[in-house]
Amino acid sequence: MYHRTMAPNSRVNPVTVVGASIIVATAAVGTLAGVELGVLSLQAAVPGVIGAGLIAYGWFRADGVVGSKRWTVLKWTVAGLLAFTVLGAWFGEMAARPETSISLSITGSLSVGAALGTVIGVYAARIRRTNELLAETVTELEAANDRLERKNEQLDQFVDIASHDLRNPVNVAQGRLEIAREEFDSEHLETTDDALTRMNTLINDLVSLTKAGDQIEEVVPVDLGAVSRSAWGSVETKDASLTVETDGDIYADESRLRQVLENLFRNAIQHGGEDVTVTVGLLAEGFYVQDTGAGIPDDLRGQVLEDGVTTGGDGVGLGLSIVEQIATAHGWKIAVEQSAEGGARFEFVGVKSPE
């Protein structure tokens, strides 16, 4: 069933409707009462002013809450109407009896007004205190956000400096290693080269881990197959092989997508063996990367994307964490499954593609 609703910021809201109703009702009752104009003006002054005030408030000051919570407003309007109907009948009855005291009737009227004002005052005090607490919370959150921004800036500076200072000695060591290879041959040189290569990879992972989450630049249609082959060429694949089962496009930051694929390819080769086969393909709403390796144990599938979690080998558990950060920055979700061959399968969902 279709229900017509008031726009959140509409000037036609419960407050203006009630105000207009008061004026209309006062005019109708005054006309039917048949009293003199002077008496009518005197008796209609208060409800007329109240009605006009409500219309003005609803027209100029009422916010979206009034429109969206109109039934709450109208419920309390009806409750107030019923309450004062009873009080009005009582006051009318008292005024009609010649033996009653006008002073007591006035006292009763004043007591109702005082009680109503007290209740409104209590709620006003509560609302004021709530607003004060909200203001304090906002101030604290703004201060915490400023501190967080400063810490992030310091972290970025630290990473830049640390990576530069770490790369310099590694580069020097690699240069010396090449000279040593020209002078003599030793199995220790190969071990040293592996260690230096691993050090470079670790430095790159640390830099990516701190910056991957907030550096999604331009999201454009990207050829998943072409980027997969390019990323494969950047990884030391040994005897491993790549199968691309797609020629479709997806929306992504190409450089970040390439980084995702490179990390997944390295992970597959590191944990799946030098002759592992890696496959990339499209899903209905995303894509997948799977391998023919040993797979990921069931108890680690829910944790493998976290920092420092590894299934063994020489890794330190940063590569898949970087993958998760980049996917999150794109708005993608990752499901870690088992491939048909028993290896690892990473499914990326929520990925948009050109129509």
GROMACS .gro file of C-alpha atoms in nm:
model
  355
    1MET     CA    1   0.000   0.000   0.000
    2TYR     CA    2   0.127   0.344  -0.089
    3HIS     CA    3   0.143   0.604   0.187
    4ARG     CA    4   0.205   0.966   0.110
    5THR     CA    5   0.471   1.108   0.338
    6MET     CA    6   0.576   1.462   0.412
    7ALA     CA    7   0.913   1.573   0.285
    8PRO     CA    8   1.172   1.598   0.568
    9ASN     CA    9   1.207   1.976   0.528
   10SER     CA   10   0.854   2.048   0.405
   11ARG     CA   11   0.683   2.354   0.546
   12VAL     CA   12   0.358   2.157   0.550
   13ASN     CA   13   0.424   1.946   0.861
   14PRO     CA   14   0.232   1.845   1.176
   15VAL     CA   15   0.315   2.172   1.352
   16THR     CA   16   0.169   2.394   1.077
   17VAL     CA   17  -0.128   2.159   1.036
   18VAL     CA   18  -0.212   2.174   1.408
   19GLY     CA   19  -0.169   2.553   1.413
   20ALA     CA   20  -0.401   2.596   1.114
   21SER     CA   21  -0.653   2.356   1.271
   22ILE     CA   22  -0.663   2.562   1.591
   23ILE     CA   23  -0.738   2.882   1.399
   24VAL     CA   24  -1.004   2.715   1.185
   25ALA     CA   25  -1.168   2.549   1.487
   26THR     CA   26  -1.165   2.876   1.684
   27ALA     CA   27  -1.323   3.066   1.395
   28ALA     CA   28  -1.591   2.798   1.346
   29VAL     CA   29  -1.683   2.777   1.714
   30GLY     CA   30  -1.686   3.157   1.746
   31THR     CA   31  -1.922   3.186   1.449
   32LEU     CA   32  -2.159   2.924   1.586
   33ALA     CA   33  -2.150   3.073   1.938
   34GLY     CA   34  -2.324   3.391   1.824
   35VAL     CA   35  -2.149   3.615   2.080
   36GLU     CA   36  -2.076   3.982   2.035
   37LEU     CA   37  -1.771   4.077   1.834
   38GLY     CA   38  -1.590   4.226   2.133
   39VAL     CA   39  -1.639   3.912   2.339
   40LEU     CA   40  -1.542   3.694   2.041
   41SER     CA   41  -1.221   3.890   1.989
   42LEU     CA   42  -1.134   3.860   2.358
   43GLN     CA   43  -1.201   3.489   2.385
   44ALA     CA   44  -1.043   3.400   2.050
   45ALA     CA   45  -0.726   3.600   2.110
   46VAL     CA   46  -0.534   3.329   2.299
   47PRO     CA   47  -0.612   3.032   2.069
   48GLY     CA   48  -0.558   3.258   1.767
   49VAL     CA   49  -0.213   3.364   1.889
   50ILE     CA   50  -0.124   2.999   1.971
   51GLY     CA   51  -0.236   2.881   1.626
   52ALA     CA   52  -0.042   3.158   1.449
   53GLY     CA   53   0.264   3.083   1.660
   54LEU     CA   54   0.254   2.713   1.567
   55ILE     CA   55   0.217   2.796   1.198
   56ALA     CA   56   0.514   3.034   1.215
   57TYR     CA   57   0.726   2.779   1.401
   58GLY     CA   58   0.640   2.497   1.163
   59TRP     CA   59   0.694   2.719   0.858
   60PHE     CA   60   1.029   2.870   0.953
   61ARG     CA   61   1.191   2.666   1.231
   62ALA     CA   62   1.074   2.303   1.219
   63ASP     CA   63   1.345   2.068   1.091
   64GLY     CA   64   1.341   1.729   0.919
   65VAL     CA   65   1.270   1.545   1.245
   66VAL     CA   66   0.919   1.695   1.259
   67GLY     CA   67   0.832   1.559   0.915
   68SER     CA   68   0.991   1.219   0.960
   69LYS     CA   69   0.842   1.168   1.309
   70ARG     CA   70   0.504   1.323   1.233
   71TRP     CA   71   0.306   1.042   1.402
   72THR     CA   72   0.492   1.101   1.729
   73VAL     CA   73   0.407   1.471   1.712
   74LEU     CA   74   0.042   1.403   1.629
   75LYS     CA   75   0.016   1.139   1.904
   76TRP     CA   76   0.116   1.393   2.168
   77THR     CA   77  -0.112   1.651   2.008
   78VAL     CA   78  -0.408   1.417   2.052
   79ALA     CA   79  -0.298   1.333   2.409
   80GLY     CA   80  -0.285   1.703   2.497
   81LEU     CA   81  -0.619   1.764   2.329
   82LEU     CA   82  -0.786   1.486   2.532
   83ALA     CA   83  -0.626   1.602   2.857
   84PHE     CA   84  -0.741   1.959   2.816
   85THR     CA   85  -1.084   1.846   2.699
   86VAL     CA   86  -1.128   1.690   3.041
   87LEU     CA   87  -0.986   1.997   3.215
   88GLY     CA   88  -1.197   2.231   3.003
   89ALA     CA   89  -1.512   2.039   3.089
   90TRP     CA   90  -1.423   2.053   3.458
   91PHE     CA   91  -1.353   2.428   3.452
   92GLY     CA   92  -1.674   2.488   3.255
   93GLU     CA   93  -1.876   2.291   3.505
   94MET     CA   94  -1.718   2.478   3.797
   95ALA     CA   95  -1.780   2.815   3.633
   96ALA     CA   96  -2.144   2.729   3.565
   97ARG     CA   97  -2.229   2.656   3.927
   98PRO     CA   98  -2.317   2.966   4.127
   99GLU     CA   99  -2.199   2.816   4.455
  100THR     CA  100  -1.839   2.755   4.334
  101SER     CA  101  -1.546   2.989   4.399
  102ILE     CA  102  -1.396   3.168   4.099
  103SER     CA  103  -1.073   3.203   4.297
  104LEU     CA  104  -1.044   2.826   4.338
  105SER     CA  105  -1.111   2.775   3.968
  106ILE     CA  106  -0.836   3.024   3.883
  107THR     CA  107  -0.606   2.847   4.129
  108GLY     CA  108  -0.680   2.514   3.960
  109SER     CA  109  -0.605   2.664   3.619
  110LEU     CA  110  -0.278   2.809   3.745
  111SER     CA  111  -0.179   2.474   3.900
  112VAL     CA  112  -0.229   2.300   3.566
  113GLY     CA  113  -0.017   2.562   3.394
  114ALA     CA  114   0.256   2.535   3.658
  115ALA     CA  115   0.261   2.155   3.637
  116LEU     CA  116   0.276   2.164   3.257
  117GLY     CA  117   0.552   2.422   3.266
  118THR     CA  118   0.747   2.213   3.518
  119VAL     CA  119   0.727   1.900   3.302
  120ILE     CA  120   0.836   2.098   2.994
  121GLY     CA  121   1.119   2.251   3.197
  122VAL     CA  122   1.243   1.907   3.305
  123TYR     CA  123   1.251   1.784   2.946
  124ALA     CA  124   1.412   2.110   2.831
  125ALA     CA  125   1.683   2.067   3.095
  126ARG     CA  126   1.742   1.711   2.982
  127ILE     CA  127   1.762   1.816   2.618
  128ARG     CA  128   2.001   2.098   2.707
  129ARG     CA  129   2.224   1.858   2.901
  130THR     CA  130   2.215   1.611   2.612
  131ASN     CA  131   2.319   1.888   2.372
  132GLU     CA  132   2.603   1.985   2.605
  133LEU     CA  133   2.723   1.624   2.620
  134LEU     CA  134   2.700   1.596   2.241
  135ALA     CA  135   2.900   1.916   2.202
  136GLU     CA  136   3.166   1.782   2.439
  137THR     CA  137   3.174   1.452   2.248
  138VAL     CA  138   3.209   1.632   1.914
  139THR     CA  139   3.494   1.840   2.056
  140GLU     CA  140   3.668   1.529   2.185
  141LEU     CA  141   3.620   1.349   1.853
  142GLU     CA  142   3.759   1.646   1.661
  143ALA     CA  143   4.061   1.656   1.892
  144ALA     CA  144   4.110   1.279   1.855
  145ASN     CA  145   4.081   1.311   1.478
  146ASP     CA  146   4.346   1.586   1.478
  147ARG     CA  147   4.577   1.366   1.687
  148LEU     CA  148   4.516   1.075   1.453
  149GLU     CA  149   4.596   1.286   1.149
  150ARG     CA  150   4.921   1.401   1.310
  151LYS     CA  151   5.014   1.043   1.397
  152ASN     CA  152   4.940   0.933   1.040
  153GLU     CA  153   5.160   1.211   0.907
  154GLN     CA  154   5.437   1.107   1.147
  155LEU     CA  155   5.393   0.744   1.041
  156ASP     CA  156   5.419   0.836   0.674
  157GLN     CA  157   5.734   1.036   0.743
  158PHE     CA  158   5.880   0.750   0.944
  159VAL     CA  159   5.806   0.497   0.670
  160ASP     CA  160   5.957   0.719   0.401
  161ILE     CA  161   6.272   0.782   0.604
  162ALA     CA  162   6.304   0.425   0.726
  163SER     CA  163   6.255   0.275   0.382
  164HIS     CA  164   6.512   0.512   0.236
  165ASP     CA  165   6.764   0.439   0.511
  166LEU     CA  166   6.703   0.065   0.483
  167ARG     CA  167   6.727   0.053   0.105
  168ASN     CA  168   7.060   0.235   0.093
  169PRO     CA  169   7.263  -0.034   0.275
  170VAL     CA  170   7.077  -0.309   0.088
  171ASN     CA  171   7.165  -0.147  -0.245
  172VAL     CA  172   7.527  -0.114  -0.137
  173ALA     CA  173   7.533  -0.480  -0.031
  174GLN     CA  174   7.384  -0.592  -0.364
  175GLY     CA  175   7.645  -0.388  -0.551
  176ARG     CA  176   7.925  -0.547  -0.350
  177LEU     CA  177   7.769  -0.886  -0.409
  178GLU     CA  178   7.789  -0.842  -0.787
  179ILE     CA  179   8.156  -0.747  -0.757
  180ALA     CA  180   8.220  -1.053  -0.539
  181ARG     CA  181   8.056  -1.278  -0.800
  182GLU     CA  182   8.295  -1.150  -1.064
  183GLU     CA  183   8.593  -1.236  -0.845
  184PHE     CA  184   8.497  -1.585  -0.726
  185ASP     CA  185   8.207  -1.829  -0.706
  186SER     CA  186   8.053  -1.955  -0.383
  187GLU     CA  187   7.718  -2.096  -0.275
  188HIS     CA  188   7.722  -1.842   0.005
  189LEU     CA  189   7.684  -1.562  -0.249
  190GLU     CA  190   7.356  -1.709  -0.372
  191THR     CA  191   7.228  -1.732  -0.014
  192THR     CA  192   7.329  -1.371   0.043
  193ASP     CA  193   7.149  -1.262  -0.275
  194ASP     CA  194   6.830  -1.439  -0.161
  195ALA     CA  195   6.850  -1.266   0.176
  196LEU     CA  196   6.897  -0.923   0.018
  197THR     CA  197   6.611  -0.984  -0.224
  198ARG     CA  198   6.393  -1.086   0.065
  199MET     CA  199   6.492  -0.768   0.249
  200ASN     CA  200   6.389  -0.554  -0.046
  201THR     CA  201   6.054  -0.734  -0.065
  202LEU     CA  202   5.997  -0.679   0.305
  203ILE     CA  203   6.073  -0.305   0.274
  204ASN     CA  204   5.830  -0.273  -0.017
  205ASP     CA  205   5.563  -0.462   0.178
  206LEU     CA  206   5.604  -0.237   0.480
  207VAL     CA  207   5.568   0.077   0.267
  208SER     CA  208   5.266  -0.066   0.087
  209LEU     CA  209   5.103  -0.175   0.412
  210THR     CA  210   5.106   0.179   0.550
  211LYS     CA  211   4.996   0.351   0.229
  212ALA     CA  212   4.782   0.104   0.034
  213GLY     CA  213   4.459   0.184   0.212
  214ASP     CA  214   4.430   0.551   0.113
  215GLN     CA  215   4.591   0.571  -0.229
  216ILE     CA  216   4.324   0.458  -0.470
  217GLU     CA  217   4.357   0.711  -0.748
  218GLU     CA  218   4.160   0.675  -1.071
  219VAL     CA  219   3.916   0.387  -1.104
  220VAL     CA  220   3.875   0.306  -1.474
  221PRO     CA  221   3.789   0.002  -1.688
  222VAL     CA  222   4.091  -0.229  -1.676
  223ASP     CA  223   4.162  -0.543  -1.880
  224LEU     CA  224   4.195  -0.806  -1.607
  225GLY     CA  225   4.375  -1.052  -1.832
  226ALA     CA  226   4.631  -0.800  -1.954
  227VAL     CA  227   4.706  -0.675  -1.602
  228SER     CA  228   4.737  -1.035  -1.480
  229ARG     CA  229   4.997  -1.119  -1.745
  230SER     CA  230   5.186  -0.797  -1.674
  231ALA     CA  231   5.189  -0.866  -1.299
  232TRP     CA  232   5.306  -1.223  -1.364
  233GLY     CA  233   5.603  -1.087  -1.556
  234SER     CA  234   5.706  -0.882  -1.252
  235VAL     CA  235   5.721  -1.182  -1.021
  236GLU     CA  236   5.996  -1.444  -0.997
  237THR     CA  237   5.783  -1.733  -1.121
  238LYS     CA  238   6.045  -2.010  -1.153
  239ASP     CA  239   5.864  -2.314  -1.304
  240ALA     CA  240   5.515  -2.191  -1.214
  241SER     CA  241   5.257  -2.120  -1.484
  242LEU     CA  242   4.972  -1.872  -1.527
  243THR     CA  243   4.634  -1.943  -1.684
  244VAL     CA  244   4.410  -1.646  -1.767
  245GLU     CA  245   4.050  -1.746  -1.824
  246THR     CA  246   3.910  -1.404  -1.903
  247ASP     CA  247   3.933  -1.123  -2.152
  248GLY     CA  248   3.685  -0.899  -1.966
  249ASP     CA  249   3.727  -0.561  -1.800
  250ILE     CA  250   3.665  -0.450  -1.442
  251TYR     CA  251   3.665  -0.110  -1.275
  252ALA     CA  252   3.983  -0.068  -1.069
  253ASP     CA  253   4.289   0.142  -1.000
  254GLU     CA  254   4.522  -0.038  -1.241
  255SER     CA  255   4.841   0.005  -1.038
  256ARG     CA  256   4.671  -0.118  -0.720
  257LEU     CA  257   4.508  -0.411  -0.899
  258ARG     CA  258   4.851  -0.505  -1.032
  259GLN     CA  259   4.985  -0.495  -0.677
  260VAL     CA  260   4.704  -0.725  -0.559
  261LEU     CA  261   4.783  -0.977  -0.830
  262GLU     CA  262   5.159  -0.963  -0.772
  263ASN     CA  263   5.113  -1.037  -0.401
  264LEU     CA  264   4.874  -1.324  -0.472
  265PHE     CA  265   5.112  -1.469  -0.732
  266ARG     CA  266   5.409  -1.450  -0.491
  267ASN     CA  267   5.198  -1.609  -0.219
  268ALA     CA  268   5.096  -1.895  -0.451
  269ILE     CA  269   5.455  -1.965  -0.557
  270GLN     CA  270   5.593  -1.932  -0.203
  271HIS     CA  271   5.339  -2.168  -0.049
  272GLY     CA  272   5.227  -2.376  -0.348
  273GLY     CA  273   5.562  -2.480  -0.487
  274GLU     CA  274   5.779  -2.373  -0.781
  275ASP     CA  275   5.566  -2.564  -1.035
  276VAL     CA  276   5.228  -2.437  -0.914
  277THR     CA  277   4.963  -2.331  -1.165
  278VAL     CA  278   4.783  -2.005  -1.095
  279THR     CA  279   4.450  -1.922  -1.260
  280VAL     CA  280   4.276  -1.586  -1.292
  281GLY     CA  281   3.912  -1.561  -1.402
  282LEU     CA  282   3.595  -1.355  -1.381
  283LEU     CA  283   3.296  -1.411  -1.152
  284ALA     CA  284   2.942  -1.281  -1.191
  285GLU     CA  285   3.027  -0.980  -0.972
  286GLY     CA  286   3.403  -0.991  -0.944
  287PHE     CA  287   3.703  -1.211  -1.015
  288TYR     CA  288   3.910  -1.488  -0.857
  289VAL     CA  289   4.271  -1.599  -0.826
  290GLN     CA  290   4.334  -1.964  -0.743
  291ASP     CA  291   4.625  -2.207  -0.744
  292THR     CA  292   4.702  -2.578  -0.736
  293GLY     CA  293   4.913  -2.562  -0.422
  294ALA     CA  294   4.857  -2.707  -0.077
  295GLY     CA  295   4.579  -2.465   0.009
  296ILE     CA  296   4.506  -2.282   0.332
  297PRO     CA  297   4.407  -2.476   0.647
  298ASP     CA  298   4.044  -2.434   0.749
  299ASP     CA  299   4.133  -2.275   1.082
  300LEU     CA  300   4.340  -2.002   0.911
  301ARG     CA  301   4.104  -1.900   0.631
  302GLY     CA  302   3.929  -1.643   0.846
  303GLN     CA  303   4.261  -1.497   0.968
  304VAL     CA  304   4.495  -1.524   0.671
  305LEU     CA  305   4.423  -1.166   0.556
  306GLU     CA  306   4.529  -1.019   0.890
  307ASP     CA  307   4.870  -0.865   0.960
  308GLY     CA  308   5.136  -1.116   1.056
  309VAL     CA  309   4.933  -1.429   0.979
  310THR     CA  310   5.117  -1.679   0.761
  311THR     CA  311   5.071  -2.042   0.669
  312GLY     CA  312   5.443  -2.112   0.688
  313GLY     CA  313   5.751  -2.061   0.478
  314ASP     CA  314   5.972  -1.753   0.491
  315GLY     CA  315   5.689  -1.497   0.480
  316VAL     CA  316   5.599  -1.257   0.756
  317GLY     CA  317   5.229  -1.234   0.669
  318LEU     CA  318   5.217  -0.888   0.510
  319GLY     CA  319   5.140  -0.968   0.147
  320LEU     CA  320   4.781  -1.082   0.197
  321SER     CA  321   4.718  -0.800   0.444
  322ILE     CA  322   4.814  -0.556   0.168
  323VAL     CA  323   4.574  -0.736  -0.067
  324GLU     CA  324   4.294  -0.694   0.187
  325GLN     CA  325   4.369  -0.323   0.234
  326ILE     CA  326   4.363  -0.251  -0.138
  327ALA     CA  327   4.043  -0.449  -0.186
  328THR     CA  328   3.876  -0.259   0.100
  329ALA     CA  329   3.983   0.073  -0.051
  330HIS     CA  330   3.806  -0.032  -0.372
  331GLY     CA  331   3.494  -0.138  -0.179
  332TRP     CA  332   3.551  -0.507  -0.257
  333LYS     CA  333   3.505  -0.808  -0.029
  334ILE     CA  334   3.738  -1.110  -0.026
  335ALA     CA  335   3.629  -1.469   0.031
  336VAL     CA  336   3.906  -1.722   0.101
  337GLU     CA  337   3.808  -2.063  -0.031
  338GLN     CA  338   3.960  -2.389  -0.153
  339SER     CA  339   4.014  -2.442  -0.525
  340ALA     CA  340   3.891  -2.753  -0.708
  341GLU     CA  341   4.251  -2.883  -0.706
  342GLY     CA  342   4.281  -2.833  -0.330
  343GLY     CA  343   4.479  -2.511  -0.346
  344ALA     CA  344   4.395  -2.159  -0.231
  345ARG     CA  345   4.120  -1.958  -0.400
  346PHE     CA  346   4.063  -1.587  -0.341
  347GLU     CA  347   3.730  -1.450  -0.464
  348PHE     CA  348   3.684  -1.074  -0.497
  349VAL     CA  349   3.317  -0.969  -0.496
  350GLY     CA  350   3.147  -0.633  -0.525
  351VAL     CA  351   3.366  -0.552  -0.826
  352LYS     CA  352   3.196  -0.340  -1.091
  353SER     CA  353   3.243  -0.403  -1.460
  354PRO     CA  354   3.148  -0.205  -1.772
  355GLU     CA  355   2.803  -0.281  -1.909
   0.00000   0.00000   0.00000
